[in-house]
Amino acid sequence: MTAPALVAFDLDDTLAPSKGPIDPRIADLLRALLRTVDVAIISGGNEAQFRAQVIARLGDTDAAALARLHLLPTCGTRYLRHDGTGFAPIYAHELSDAQKHDALTALREEAERLGLWEAEPWGDILEDRGSQITFSALGQQAPRTAKHDWDPSGAKRAALRDAVAVRLPGLEVRSGGSTSIDITQEGIDKAFGMRELAERTGIPLAAMLFYGDRLDEGGNDYPVLALGVPSVAVEGWEDTADKLDALLKTL
């Protein structure tokens, strides 16, 4: 493809360790990209995670560069842009109180029935992210190694996703990260967020380039690939950094 007009990324295990801040090397690479192209980050993480993992690490970036940064937490159910002083919401597709209650109830009951409810988790298993309900099997603060060892085949997540989806026909239920299930309004996934991004920026999907660690069919980055966005598979933030070094030489 020709040089992209916008480079987009997953967050956890693509730009940063799961729930961790971006490394200074990644921060420098993002600044270098922002001098040439628009940059977007789309992830199942909530807005607070984006602010801690990314924004706080770009504190010395000038406002003109930050204006080219598009943040789409909770799989694109929210969209933030820099307004000259800080990142402010452009939209948020919130779940209703009834939808949240039904989602939280279904996740707990089905996880318990399937033997997937952890008795001693690292933090909360269920989280209300406003526009998304997230189940984290080992807890929100589980160490990376434990998360990656919990369900390497994806079978546990698939079983829970299928069981919960039957109970929530009006909502979108999908596997998230290595231990998570995400629930949003129907029809909303990362493909939704990328389409919104294309519409609001005027940049065609074919002129974007996406980096993600879960581009396999069934992975939470796969909808972006299926949408037709040119995509690059990565294995951790270090791999992303190496590939960005190569990309920057072509821009």
XYZ file of C-alpha atoms in Angstrom, residues 27-189:
163
model
C 5.933 7.384 23.353
C 8.779 8.645 21.148
C 7.517 6.623 18.183
C 3.981 7.972 18.611
C 5.334 11.533 18.654
C 7.309 10.813 15.485
C 4.184 9.438 13.784
C 2.112 12.430 14.871
C 4.491 14.752 13.065
C 3.493 13.098 9.776
C 0.158 11.259 10.048
C -2.930 10.980 12.219
C -2.770 8.310 14.944
C -5.651 6.397 16.523
C -5.799 4.009 19.468
C -8.815 1.718 19.838
C -9.106 -0.755 22.696
C -11.511 -2.411 25.083
C -9.891 -0.476 27.914
C -11.823 2.321 29.581
C -11.129 6.045 29.370
C -9.234 6.081 32.666
C -6.860 3.423 31.340
C -6.225 5.467 28.176
C -5.408 8.507 30.281
C -3.039 6.556 32.551
C -1.431 4.322 29.935
C -1.080 6.802 27.072
C -1.991 10.446 27.712
C 0.049 10.710 30.915
C 3.085 9.454 28.985
C 2.719 12.074 26.249
C 2.727 15.050 28.589
C 5.410 17.006 26.754
C 3.784 16.589 23.341
C 2.582 19.884 21.845
C -1.118 20.585 21.286
C -0.779 20.628 17.486
C 0.487 17.050 17.526
C -2.091 15.921 20.081
C -4.823 17.299 17.813
C -3.920 14.490 15.388
C -4.420 11.805 18.045
C -7.766 9.960 18.099
C -8.642 7.923 21.199
C -11.398 5.308 21.090
C -11.797 3.560 24.465
C -14.152 0.657 25.108
C -13.918 -0.615 21.511
C -14.960 2.686 19.975
C -18.079 3.203 22.085
C -16.320 6.433 23.123
C -14.293 8.870 21.029
C -11.965 11.530 22.455
C -10.114 14.358 20.683
C -7.774 17.042 21.960
C -9.503 20.437 22.139
C -6.380 22.512 22.701
C -6.240 22.018 26.448
C -7.156 18.378 27.012
C -8.892 15.311 25.593
C -12.650 15.771 25.479
C -15.433 13.392 24.394
C -16.856 13.610 20.878
C -19.445 10.901 21.556
C -20.270 8.128 24.043
C -22.719 5.289 23.406
C -23.710 4.511 26.986
C -25.536 1.391 28.110
C -28.815 1.875 29.982
C -29.088 0.910 33.650
C -31.281 -2.047 32.685
C -28.768 -3.249 30.077
C -25.937 -2.986 32.590
C -27.878 -4.948 35.201
C -28.758 -7.697 32.740
C -25.175 -7.924 31.470
C -23.611 -8.044 34.934
C -26.114 -10.660 36.101
C -25.656 -12.882 33.039
C -21.849 -12.731 33.245
C -21.715 -13.707 36.910
C -24.331 -16.457 36.698
C -22.924 -18.045 33.548
C -19.319 -17.812 34.780
C -20.335 -19.553 38.010
C -22.273 -22.228 36.110
C -19.285 -22.928 33.845
C -16.818 -22.990 36.747
C -15.094 -19.817 35.514
C -15.743 -17.552 38.513
C -12.453 -17.058 40.345
C -12.715 -17.249 44.148
C -9.606 -15.135 44.798
C -9.144 -12.740 41.870
C -6.638 -9.921 41.484
C -9.155 -7.078 41.777
C -12.703 -6.815 40.438
C -13.916 -9.427 37.964
C -16.799 -7.288 36.688
C -16.455 -3.650 35.664
C -19.030 -1.105 34.538
C -17.242 1.078 31.980
C -20.352 3.096 31.152
C -20.539 2.210 27.489
C -19.184 -1.313 28.084
C -19.438 -4.051 30.693
C -16.240 -6.095 31.015
C -15.642 -9.493 32.625
C -12.011 -10.174 33.570
C -11.750 -13.798 34.659
C -8.775 -13.352 37.010
C -9.567 -9.789 38.064
C -8.656 -6.411 36.637
C -5.148 -6.398 38.133
C -4.105 -9.966 37.296
C -0.442 -10.366 36.292
C 0.276 -10.760 32.610
C 1.685 -14.282 32.880
C -1.365 -15.578 34.750
C -3.691 -14.008 32.179
C -1.879 -15.536 29.241
C -1.853 -18.984 30.875
C -5.556 -18.983 31.776
C -7.109 -19.666 28.360
C -4.461 -20.092 25.638
C -6.878 -21.886 23.287
C -9.709 -19.371 23.789
C -12.149 -22.179 24.628
C -13.135 -20.786 28.033
C -13.881 -17.344 26.628
C -15.825 -18.825 23.720
C -17.975 -20.938 26.048
C -18.757 -17.985 28.309
C -19.371 -15.650 25.369
C -21.848 -18.078 23.806
C -23.682 -18.693 27.074
C -24.021 -14.988 27.881
C -24.972 -13.979 24.321
C -28.050 -16.223 24.433
C -29.278 -14.270 27.445
C -28.578 -10.826 25.945
C -30.007 -10.868 22.405
C -30.107 -7.065 22.182
C -26.462 -6.540 23.092
C -23.062 -7.273 21.523
C -21.118 -9.943 23.447
C -17.565 -10.798 22.352
C -14.234 -12.079 23.569
C -11.921 -9.239 24.548
C -8.385 -9.709 25.783
C -6.775 -12.917 27.002
C -9.201 -13.311 29.950
C -12.038 -10.939 29.153
C -15.544 -10.697 27.732
C -16.844 -7.288 26.610
C -20.502 -6.285 26.265
C -21.649 -3.164 24.406
C -24.668 -1.956 22.503
C -25.585 -4.207 19.600
C -23.447 -3.823 16.491
C -20.567 -2.092 18.275
C -17.080 -3.570 18.018
